mmCIF file of C-alpha atoms in Angstrom:
data_model
loop_
_atom_site.group_PDB
_atom_site.id
_atom_site.type_symbol
_atom_site.label_atom_id
_atom_site.label_comp_id
_atom_site.label_asym_id
_atom_site.label_seq_id
_atom_site.Cartn_x
_atom_site.Cartn_y
_atom_site.Cartn_z
ATOM 1 C CA MET I 83 0.000 0.000 0.000
ATOM 2 C CA MET I 84 1.228 3.466 -0.788
ATOM 3 C CA PRO I 85 0.115 6.327 1.464
ATOM 4 C CA GLU I 86 -1.718 9.213 -0.107
ATOM 5 C CA LYS I 87 -0.219 12.543 0.917
ATOM 6 C CA MET I 88 -2.759 14.466 2.945
ATOM 7 C CA GLY I 89 -1.222 17.853 2.226
ATOM 8 C CA SER I 90 -0.984 20.689 4.710
ATOM 9 C CA THR I 91 -4.537 20.398 5.999
ATOM 10 C CA PHE I 92 -3.468 19.255 9.473
ATOM 11 C CA THR I 93 -1.702 21.122 12.242
ATOM 12 C CA PRO I 94 1.961 20.143 12.768
ATOM 13 C CA TYR I 95 1.226 17.646 15.567
ATOM 14 C CA GLU I 96 -1.552 15.734 13.842
ATOM 15 C CA ILE I 97 -1.254 12.826 11.483
ATOM 16 C CA GLY I 98 -3.333 11.410 8.669
ATOM 17 C CA TYR I 99 -2.714 8.632 6.158
ATOM 18 C CA LYS I 100 -4.819 7.034 3.470
ATOM 19 C CA PHE I 101 -3.856 3.695 1.921
ATOM 20 C CA THR I 102 -5.487 1.956 -1.029
ATOM 21 C CA TYR I 103 -4.675 -1.606 -2.054
ATOM 22 C CA LYS I 104 -6.699 -3.979 -4.245
ATOM 23 C CA ASN I 105 -9.719 -1.643 -4.191
ATOM 24 C CA LYS I 106 -9.755 -1.438 -0.384
ATOM 25 C CA THR I 107 -9.102 1.827 1.428
ATOM 26 C CA MET I 108 -7.827 2.272 4.969
ATOM 27 C CA CYS I 109 -7.545 5.672 6.626
ATOM 28 C CA PHE I 110 -5.677 6.465 9.835
ATOM 29 C CA TYR I 111 -5.903 9.669 11.847
ATOM 30 C CA GLY I 112 -4.238 10.563 15.120
ATOM 31 C CA ASP I 113 -4.538 13.492 17.493
ATOM 32 C CA GLY I 114 -7.203 15.073 15.307
ATOM 33 C CA GLY I 115 -9.719 16.958 17.370
ATOM 34 C CA LYS I 116 -12.656 19.004 16.168
ATOM 35 C CA GLN I 117 -10.569 21.538 14.217
ATOM 36 C CA ASN I 118 -9.809 18.869 11.597
ATOM 37 C CA LYS I 119 -13.223 17.183 11.546
ATOM 38 C CA ASP I 120 -14.124 18.312 8.014
ATOM 39 C CA THR I 121 -10.729 17.308 6.597
ATOM 40 C CA ILE I 122 -10.954 13.858 8.174
ATOM 41 C CA ILE I 123 -14.486 13.358 6.833
ATOM 42 C CA LEU I 124 -13.579 14.478 3.327
ATOM 43 C CA SER I 125 -10.368 12.467 3.068
ATOM 44 C CA SER I 126 -11.880 9.262 4.503
ATOM 45 C CA LYS I 127 -15.130 9.351 2.513
ATOM 46 C CA ASN I 128 -16.446 5.806 1.845
ATOM 47 C CA CYS I 129 -13.323 4.126 3.242
ATOM 48 C CA ASP I 130 -13.417 0.441 4.093
ATOM 49 C CA LEU I 131 -11.611 0.923 7.412
ATOM 50 C CA LEU I 132 -11.213 4.105 9.441
ATOM 51 C CA ILE I 133 -8.702 3.988 12.300
ATOM 52 C CA ILE I 134 -9.369 6.985 14.496
ATOM 53 C CA GLU I 135 -8.193 8.125 17.905
ATOM 54 C CA ASN I 136 -10.478 8.744 20.873
ATOM 55 C CA GLY I 137 -8.034 10.384 23.253
ATOM 56 C CA SER I 138 -10.615 12.101 25.427
ATOM 57 C CA MET I 139 -14.090 11.526 26.818
ATOM 58 C CA THR I 140 -14.924 15.239 26.513
ATOM 59 C CA PRO I 141 -14.260 17.783 23.736
ATOM 60 C CA THR I 142 -10.664 19.051 23.515
ATOM 61 C CA ASN I 143 -8.637 20.828 20.845
ATOM 62 C CA ASN I 144 -6.254 17.957 20.116
ATOM 63 C CA HIS I 145 -8.207 14.737 20.652
ATOM 64 C CA CYS I 146 -11.453 13.221 19.459
ATOM 65 C CA HIS I 147 -14.168 12.208 21.912
ATOM 66 C CA PRO I 148 -16.807 9.486 21.352
ATOM 67 C CA GLU I 149 -19.492 11.782 19.923
ATOM 68 C CA LEU I 150 -17.024 13.284 17.450
ATOM 69 C CA VAL I 151 -15.719 9.844 16.442
ATOM 70 C CA GLY I 152 -19.291 8.729 15.759
ATOM 71 C CA GLU I 153 -20.119 11.858 13.794
ATOM 72 C CA ILE I 154 -16.961 11.617 11.665
ATOM 73 C CA ALA I 155 -17.479 7.904 10.948
ATOM 74 C CA HIS I 156 -21.122 8.486 10.012
ATOM 75 C CA LYS I 157 -20.483 11.487 7.743
ATOM 76 C CA ALA I 158 -17.501 9.752 6.108
ATOM 77 C CA ASN I 159 -19.672 6.679 5.481
ATOM 78 C CA ALA I 160 -16.883 4.423 6.757
ATOM 79 C CA LYS I 161 -17.680 0.727 6.479
ATOM 80 C CA LYS I 162 -16.031 -0.078 9.840
ATOM 81 C CA ILE I 163 -13.957 1.799 12.390
ATOM 82 C CA VAL I 164 -11.182 0.968 14.815
ATOM 83 C CA VAL I 165 -11.048 3.254 17.836
ATOM 84 C CA THR I 166 -7.570 3.725 19.273
ATOM 85 C CA HIS I 167 -5.537 5.971 21.626
ATOM 86 C CA LEU I 168 -8.105 5.621 24.418
ATOM 87 C CA PRO I 169 -7.791 7.569 27.667
ATOM 88 C CA PRO I 170 -6.436 5.570 30.634
ATOM 89 C CA GLU I 171 -9.025 3.631 32.636
ATOM 90 C CA THR I 172 -11.617 4.002 29.901
ATOM 91 C CA ASN I 173 -14.832 2.012 29.871
ATOM 92 C CA THR I 174 -14.733 0.658 26.306
ATOM 93 C CA LYS I 175 -18.369 -0.453 26.440
ATOM 94 C CA LYS I 176 -19.384 3.136 27.234
ATOM 95 C CA ILE I 177 -17.288 4.496 24.350
ATOM 96 C CA LYS I 178 -18.868 2.036 21.891
ATOM 97 C CA THR I 179 -22.369 2.887 23.166
ATOM 98 C CA ILE I 180 -21.811 6.619 22.674
ATOM 99 C CA ILE I 181 -20.259 6.183 19.208
ATOM 100 C CA ALA I 182 -23.154 3.895 18.183
ATOM 101 C CA LYS I 183 -25.624 6.751 18.768
ATOM 102 C CA TYR I 184 -24.092 8.455 15.717
ATOM 103 C CA TYR I 185 -22.548 5.626 13.682
ATOM 104 C CA LYS I 186 -24.325 2.386 12.763
ATOM 105 C CA GLY I 187 -21.372 0.468 11.284
ATOM 106 C CA GLN I 188 -18.974 -1.946 12.971
ATOM 107 C CA ILE I 189 -17.029 -0.451 15.897
ATOM 108 C CA ILE I 190 -13.817 -2.189 16.976
ATOM 109 C CA ILE I 191 -11.780 -1.169 19.997
ATOM 110 C CA ALA I 192 -8.054 -1.405 19.162
ATOM 111 C CA LYS I 193 -5.828 -3.838 21.043
ATOM 112 C CA ASP I 194 -2.139 -4.521 20.560
ATOM 113 C CA LEU I 195 -1.475 -7.107 17.834
ATOM 114 C CA LYS I 196 -5.153 -7.314 16.876
ATOM 115 C CA GLN I 197 -5.670 -8.377 13.261
ATOM 116 C CA ILE I 198 -8.550 -6.862 11.328
ATOM 117 C CA LYS I 199 -9.785 -7.959 7.926
ATOM 118 C CA ILE I 200 -10.637 -5.073 5.629
#
């Protein structure tokens, strides 16, 4: 897979990659926050897998929270999402429940060495 350059749409401390291989698209975003919501939605439109951080349970400038993750995934029409970069001592069931209010696709909580079929 070759990454697609995302351009200068992110702030210096944020990251975004888009990979396409054999007609499957995977997008990865880290330390996004609400200021990059529209860019994330646009660049991950109709992706097969969206890997997105949920670094906070409440709105912040440099991390997504469950409501924002759900909104982004829904508006991007992602087929499935992997939620990563969770806050310490997070209740993953609660995060999935909140995201599911906005996004009806498959929600996977990231774990080290977890394999996911796209």
